[in-house]
Short mmCIF file of the C-alpha atoms (twelve columns), coordinates in Angstrom:
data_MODEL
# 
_entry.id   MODEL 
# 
loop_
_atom_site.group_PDB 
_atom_site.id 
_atom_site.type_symbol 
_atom_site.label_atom_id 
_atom_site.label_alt_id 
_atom_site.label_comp_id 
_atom_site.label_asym_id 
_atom_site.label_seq_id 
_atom_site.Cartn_x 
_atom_site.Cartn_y 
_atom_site.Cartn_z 
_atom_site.pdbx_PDB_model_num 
ATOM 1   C CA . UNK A 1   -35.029 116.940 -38.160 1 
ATOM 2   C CA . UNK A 2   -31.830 115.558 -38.949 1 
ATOM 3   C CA . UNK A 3   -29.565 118.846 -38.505 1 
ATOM 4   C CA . UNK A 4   -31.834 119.190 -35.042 1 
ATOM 5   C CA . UNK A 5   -30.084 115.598 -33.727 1 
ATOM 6   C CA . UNK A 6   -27.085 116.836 -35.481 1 
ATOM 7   C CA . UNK A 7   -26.783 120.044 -33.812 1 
ATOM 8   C CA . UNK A 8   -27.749 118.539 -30.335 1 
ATOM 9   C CA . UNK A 9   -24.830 116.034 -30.825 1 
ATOM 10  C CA . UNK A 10  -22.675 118.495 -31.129 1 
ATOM 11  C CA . UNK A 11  -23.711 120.729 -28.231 1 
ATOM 12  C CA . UNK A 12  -23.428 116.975 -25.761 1 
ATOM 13  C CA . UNK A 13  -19.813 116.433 -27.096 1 
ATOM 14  C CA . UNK A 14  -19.255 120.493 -26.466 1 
ATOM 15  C CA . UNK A 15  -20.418 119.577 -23.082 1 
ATOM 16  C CA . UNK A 16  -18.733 116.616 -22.145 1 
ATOM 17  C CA . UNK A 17  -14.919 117.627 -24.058 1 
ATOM 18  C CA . UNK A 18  -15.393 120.545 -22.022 1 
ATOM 19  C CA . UNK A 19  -16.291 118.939 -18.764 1 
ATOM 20  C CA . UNK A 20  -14.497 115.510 -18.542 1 
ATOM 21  C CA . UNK A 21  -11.342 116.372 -16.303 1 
ATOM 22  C CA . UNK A 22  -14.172 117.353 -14.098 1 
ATOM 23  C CA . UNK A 23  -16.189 114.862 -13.917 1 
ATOM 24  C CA . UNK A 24  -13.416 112.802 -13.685 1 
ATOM 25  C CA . UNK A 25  -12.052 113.948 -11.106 1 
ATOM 26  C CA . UNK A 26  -14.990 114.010 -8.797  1 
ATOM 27  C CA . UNK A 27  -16.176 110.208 -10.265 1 
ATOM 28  C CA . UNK A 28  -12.717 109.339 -9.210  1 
ATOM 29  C CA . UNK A 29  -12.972 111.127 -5.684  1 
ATOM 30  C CA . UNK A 30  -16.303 108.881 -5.425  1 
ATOM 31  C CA . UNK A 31  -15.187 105.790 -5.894  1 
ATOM 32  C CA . UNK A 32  -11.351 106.252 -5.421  1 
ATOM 33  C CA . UNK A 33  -10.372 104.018 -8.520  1 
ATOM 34  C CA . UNK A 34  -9.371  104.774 -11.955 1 
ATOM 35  C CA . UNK A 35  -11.664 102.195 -13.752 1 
ATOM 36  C CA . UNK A 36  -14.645 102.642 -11.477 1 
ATOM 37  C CA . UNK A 37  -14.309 106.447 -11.941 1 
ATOM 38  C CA . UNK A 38  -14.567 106.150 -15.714 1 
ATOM 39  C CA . UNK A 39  -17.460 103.520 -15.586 1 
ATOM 40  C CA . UNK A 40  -19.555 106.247 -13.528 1 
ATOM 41  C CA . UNK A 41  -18.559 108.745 -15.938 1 
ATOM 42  C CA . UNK A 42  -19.392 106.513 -18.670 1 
ATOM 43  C CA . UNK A 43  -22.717 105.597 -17.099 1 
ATOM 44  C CA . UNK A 44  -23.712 109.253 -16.653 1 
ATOM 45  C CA . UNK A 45  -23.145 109.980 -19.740 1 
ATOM 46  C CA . UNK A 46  -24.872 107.410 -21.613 1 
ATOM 47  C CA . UNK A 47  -27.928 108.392 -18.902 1 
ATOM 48  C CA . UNK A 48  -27.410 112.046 -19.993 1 
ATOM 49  C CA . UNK A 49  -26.913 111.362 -23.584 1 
ATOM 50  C CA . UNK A 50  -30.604 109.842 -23.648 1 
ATOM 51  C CA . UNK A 51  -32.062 112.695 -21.965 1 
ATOM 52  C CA . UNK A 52  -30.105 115.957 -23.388 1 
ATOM 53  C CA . UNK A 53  -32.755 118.082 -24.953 1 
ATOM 54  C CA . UNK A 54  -33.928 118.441 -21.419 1 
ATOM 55  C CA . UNK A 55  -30.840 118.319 -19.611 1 
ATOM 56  C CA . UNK A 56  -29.399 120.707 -22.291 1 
ATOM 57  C CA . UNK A 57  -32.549 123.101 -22.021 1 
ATOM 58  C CA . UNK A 58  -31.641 123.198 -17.706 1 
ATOM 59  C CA . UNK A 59  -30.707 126.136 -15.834 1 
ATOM 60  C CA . UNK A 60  -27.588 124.369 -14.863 1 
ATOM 61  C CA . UNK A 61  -26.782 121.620 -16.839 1 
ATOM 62  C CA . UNK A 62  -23.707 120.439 -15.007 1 
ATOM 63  C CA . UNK A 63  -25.392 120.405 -11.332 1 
ATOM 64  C CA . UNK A 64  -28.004 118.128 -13.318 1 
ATOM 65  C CA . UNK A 65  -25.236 115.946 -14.328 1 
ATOM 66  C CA . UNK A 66  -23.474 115.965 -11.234 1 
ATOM 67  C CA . UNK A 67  -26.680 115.223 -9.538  1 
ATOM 68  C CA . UNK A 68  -27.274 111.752 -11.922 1 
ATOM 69  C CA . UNK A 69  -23.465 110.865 -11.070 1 
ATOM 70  C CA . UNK A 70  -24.648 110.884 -7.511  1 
ATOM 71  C CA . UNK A 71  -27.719 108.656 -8.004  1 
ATOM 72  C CA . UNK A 72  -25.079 106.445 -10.312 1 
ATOM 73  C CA . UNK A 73  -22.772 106.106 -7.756  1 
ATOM 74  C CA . UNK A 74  -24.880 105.659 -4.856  1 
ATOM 75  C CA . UNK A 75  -27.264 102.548 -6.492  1 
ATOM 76  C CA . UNK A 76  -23.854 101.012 -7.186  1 
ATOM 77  C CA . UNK A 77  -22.862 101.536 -3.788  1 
ATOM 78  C CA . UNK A 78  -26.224 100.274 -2.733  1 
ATOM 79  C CA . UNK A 79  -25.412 96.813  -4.524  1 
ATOM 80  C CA . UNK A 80  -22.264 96.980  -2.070  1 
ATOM 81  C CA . UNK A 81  -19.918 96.814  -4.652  1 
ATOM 82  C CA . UNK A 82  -16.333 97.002  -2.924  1 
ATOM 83  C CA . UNK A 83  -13.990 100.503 -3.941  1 
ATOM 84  C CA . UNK A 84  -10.511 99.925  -3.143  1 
ATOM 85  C CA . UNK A 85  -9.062  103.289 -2.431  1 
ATOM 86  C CA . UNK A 86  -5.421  101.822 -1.241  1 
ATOM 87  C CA . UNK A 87  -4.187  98.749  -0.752  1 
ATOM 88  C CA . UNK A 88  -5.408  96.914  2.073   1 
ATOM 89  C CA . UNK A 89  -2.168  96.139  3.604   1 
ATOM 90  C CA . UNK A 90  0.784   97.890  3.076   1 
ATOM 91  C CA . UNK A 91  2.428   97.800  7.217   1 
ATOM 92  C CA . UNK A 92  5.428   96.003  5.878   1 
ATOM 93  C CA . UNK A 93  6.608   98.705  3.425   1 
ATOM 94  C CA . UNK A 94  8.782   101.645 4.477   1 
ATOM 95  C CA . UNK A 95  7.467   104.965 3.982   1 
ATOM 96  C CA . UNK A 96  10.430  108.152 3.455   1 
ATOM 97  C CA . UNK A 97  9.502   111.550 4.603   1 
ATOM 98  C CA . UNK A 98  10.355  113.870 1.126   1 
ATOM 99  C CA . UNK A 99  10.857  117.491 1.361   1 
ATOM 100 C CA . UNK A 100 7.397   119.252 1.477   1 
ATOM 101 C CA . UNK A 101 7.786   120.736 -1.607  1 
ATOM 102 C CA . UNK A 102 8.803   117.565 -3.313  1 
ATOM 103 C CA . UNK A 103 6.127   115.892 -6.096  1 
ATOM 104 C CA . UNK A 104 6.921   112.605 -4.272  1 
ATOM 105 C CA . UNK A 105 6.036   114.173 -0.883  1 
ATOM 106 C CA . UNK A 106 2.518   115.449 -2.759  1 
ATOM 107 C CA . UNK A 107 2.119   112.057 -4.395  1 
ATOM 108 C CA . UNK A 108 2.078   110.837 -0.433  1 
ATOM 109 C CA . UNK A 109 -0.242  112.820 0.735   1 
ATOM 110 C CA . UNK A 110 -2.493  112.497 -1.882  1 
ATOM 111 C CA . UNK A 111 -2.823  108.554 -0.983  1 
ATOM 112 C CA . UNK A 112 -2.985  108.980 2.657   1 
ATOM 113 C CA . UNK A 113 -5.651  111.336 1.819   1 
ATOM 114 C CA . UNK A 114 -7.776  108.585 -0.216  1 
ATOM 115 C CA . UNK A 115 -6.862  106.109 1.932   1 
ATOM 116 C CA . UNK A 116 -8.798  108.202 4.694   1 
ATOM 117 C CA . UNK A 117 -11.669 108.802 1.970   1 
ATOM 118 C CA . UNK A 118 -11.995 104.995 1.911   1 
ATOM 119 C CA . UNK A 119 -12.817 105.046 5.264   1 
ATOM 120 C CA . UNK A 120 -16.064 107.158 5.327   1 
ATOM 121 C CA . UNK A 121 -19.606 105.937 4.769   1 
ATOM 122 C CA . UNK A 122 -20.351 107.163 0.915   1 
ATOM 123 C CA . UNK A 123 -22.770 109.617 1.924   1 
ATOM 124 C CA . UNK A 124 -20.088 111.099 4.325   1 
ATOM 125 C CA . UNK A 125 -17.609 110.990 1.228   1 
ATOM 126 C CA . UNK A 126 -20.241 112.755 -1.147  1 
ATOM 127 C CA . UNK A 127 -20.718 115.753 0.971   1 
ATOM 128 C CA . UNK A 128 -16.917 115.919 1.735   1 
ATOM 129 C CA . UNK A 129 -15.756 115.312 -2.023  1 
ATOM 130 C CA . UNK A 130 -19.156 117.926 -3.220  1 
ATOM 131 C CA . UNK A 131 -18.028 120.557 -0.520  1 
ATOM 132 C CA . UNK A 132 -14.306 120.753 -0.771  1 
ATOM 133 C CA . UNK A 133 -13.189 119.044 -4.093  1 
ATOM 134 C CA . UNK A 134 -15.784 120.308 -6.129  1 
ATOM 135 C CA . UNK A 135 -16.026 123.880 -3.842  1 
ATOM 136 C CA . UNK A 136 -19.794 123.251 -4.530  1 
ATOM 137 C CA . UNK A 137 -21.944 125.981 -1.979  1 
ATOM 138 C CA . UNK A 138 -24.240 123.401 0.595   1 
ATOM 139 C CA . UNK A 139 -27.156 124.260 -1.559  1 
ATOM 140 C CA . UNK A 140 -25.392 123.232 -4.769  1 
ATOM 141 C CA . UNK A 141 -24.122 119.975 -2.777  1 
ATOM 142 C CA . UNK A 142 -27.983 119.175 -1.484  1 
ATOM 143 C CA . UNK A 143 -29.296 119.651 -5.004  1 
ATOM 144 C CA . UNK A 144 -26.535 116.672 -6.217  1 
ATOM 145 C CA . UNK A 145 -26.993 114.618 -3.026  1 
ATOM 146 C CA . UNK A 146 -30.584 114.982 -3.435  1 
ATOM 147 C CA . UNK A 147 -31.234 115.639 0.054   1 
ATOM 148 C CA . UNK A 148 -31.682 118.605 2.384   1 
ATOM 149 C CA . UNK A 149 -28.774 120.924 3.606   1 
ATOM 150 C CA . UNK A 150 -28.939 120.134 7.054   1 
ATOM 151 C CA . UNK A 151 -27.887 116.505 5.903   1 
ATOM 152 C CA . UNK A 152 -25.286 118.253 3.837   1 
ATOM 153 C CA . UNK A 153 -24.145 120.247 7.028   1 
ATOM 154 C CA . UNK A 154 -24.122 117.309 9.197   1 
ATOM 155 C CA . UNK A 155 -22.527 114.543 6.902   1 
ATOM 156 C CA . UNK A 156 -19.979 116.963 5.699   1 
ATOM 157 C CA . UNK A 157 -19.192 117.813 9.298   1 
ATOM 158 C CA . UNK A 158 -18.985 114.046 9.991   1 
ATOM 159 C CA . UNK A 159 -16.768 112.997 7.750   1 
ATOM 160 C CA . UNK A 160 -14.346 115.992 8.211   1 
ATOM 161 C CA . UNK A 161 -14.333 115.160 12.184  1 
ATOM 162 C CA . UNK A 162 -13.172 111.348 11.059  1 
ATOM 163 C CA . UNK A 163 -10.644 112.285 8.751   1 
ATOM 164 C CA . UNK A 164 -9.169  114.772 11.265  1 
ATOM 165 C CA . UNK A 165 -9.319  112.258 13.413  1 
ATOM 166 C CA . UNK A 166 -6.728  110.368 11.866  1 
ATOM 167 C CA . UNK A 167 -3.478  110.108 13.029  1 
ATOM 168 C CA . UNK A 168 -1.267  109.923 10.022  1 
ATOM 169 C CA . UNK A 169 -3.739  112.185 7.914   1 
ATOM 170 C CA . UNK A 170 -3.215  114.832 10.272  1 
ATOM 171 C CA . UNK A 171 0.426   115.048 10.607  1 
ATOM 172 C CA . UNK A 172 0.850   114.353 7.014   1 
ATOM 173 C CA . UNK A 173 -1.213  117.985 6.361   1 
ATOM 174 C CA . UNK A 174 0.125   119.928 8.372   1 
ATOM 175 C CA . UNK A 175 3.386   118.857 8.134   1 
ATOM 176 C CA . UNK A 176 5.502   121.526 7.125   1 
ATOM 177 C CA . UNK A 177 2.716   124.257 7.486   1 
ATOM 178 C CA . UNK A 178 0.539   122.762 4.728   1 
ATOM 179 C CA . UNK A 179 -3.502  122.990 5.662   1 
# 
């Protein structure tokens, strides 16, 4: 019995060495903070841990993982928990236009970006982060949201509509011929 837990222990930290930059990344596209990002990873994972000799045994254990990251994030959201995605005010600072090939130029876009990520409702933000972060298909992205595809469809199309709706986010992607 022992070299069963042992060999099951070893198979979860296969899993998770293997998938943390991942689930990283999409905790932090989530909740659009460092710290918060790793406490939902965190969280899954202990919730996972618990349960791996069925989550391990799934068809997909990373959708099931993904999909508990989801529930995670949305019952913290749920307790209306703030996420800080940008500073709230930052009109008195003056923002240079880099090269579009320059890192600092990336580095800008990538916070204008979040900043317009903090704008959408979370369920908006899920589909958008599921669809085109994570390049999950809408079924894959219903399965995690834990709701139909049609909701997929429209939230996804919702929150893409706002954030190309948005001044600064717009010219700041396709400037220079970036999409």
């Amino acid at each position: 019995m022992g070299d069963r837990k042992k060999a099951r222990d070893e198979e979860f930290q296969s899993f998770v060495v293997g998938r943390w930059p991942r689930l990283m990344r999409t905790a932090f596209l989530l909740t659009g903070e460092q710290h918060a990002a790793e406490d939902l990873v965190q969280t899954t994972l202990e919730q996972v841990y618990v349960a791996w000799r069925r989550v391990g045994s799934a068809d997909d254990p990373e959708a099931y993982v993904r999909r508990v990251m989801i529930n995670a994030h949305a019952r913290r959201h749920r307790r209306r928990l703030k996420e800080f995605l940008a500073p709230k005010d930052d009109s008195g600072l003056a923002h240079e236009v880099a090269d579009t090939g320059d890192r600092i130029s990336q580095a800008d876009d990538r916070g204008a970006l979040l900043k317009a990520l903090a704008q959408l409702p979370a369920r908006q933000r899920e589909a958008v982060v599921l669809r085109y972060w994570e390049d999950l298909t809408e079924t894959q992205t219903a399965e995690a949201m834990g709701c139909s595809v049609g909701t997929v469809k429209s939230n996804a199309a919702k929150g893409i509509a706002k954030l190309r709706a948005i001044p600064g986010l717009a010219e700041t992607v396709t400037q220079g011929g970036r999409k």
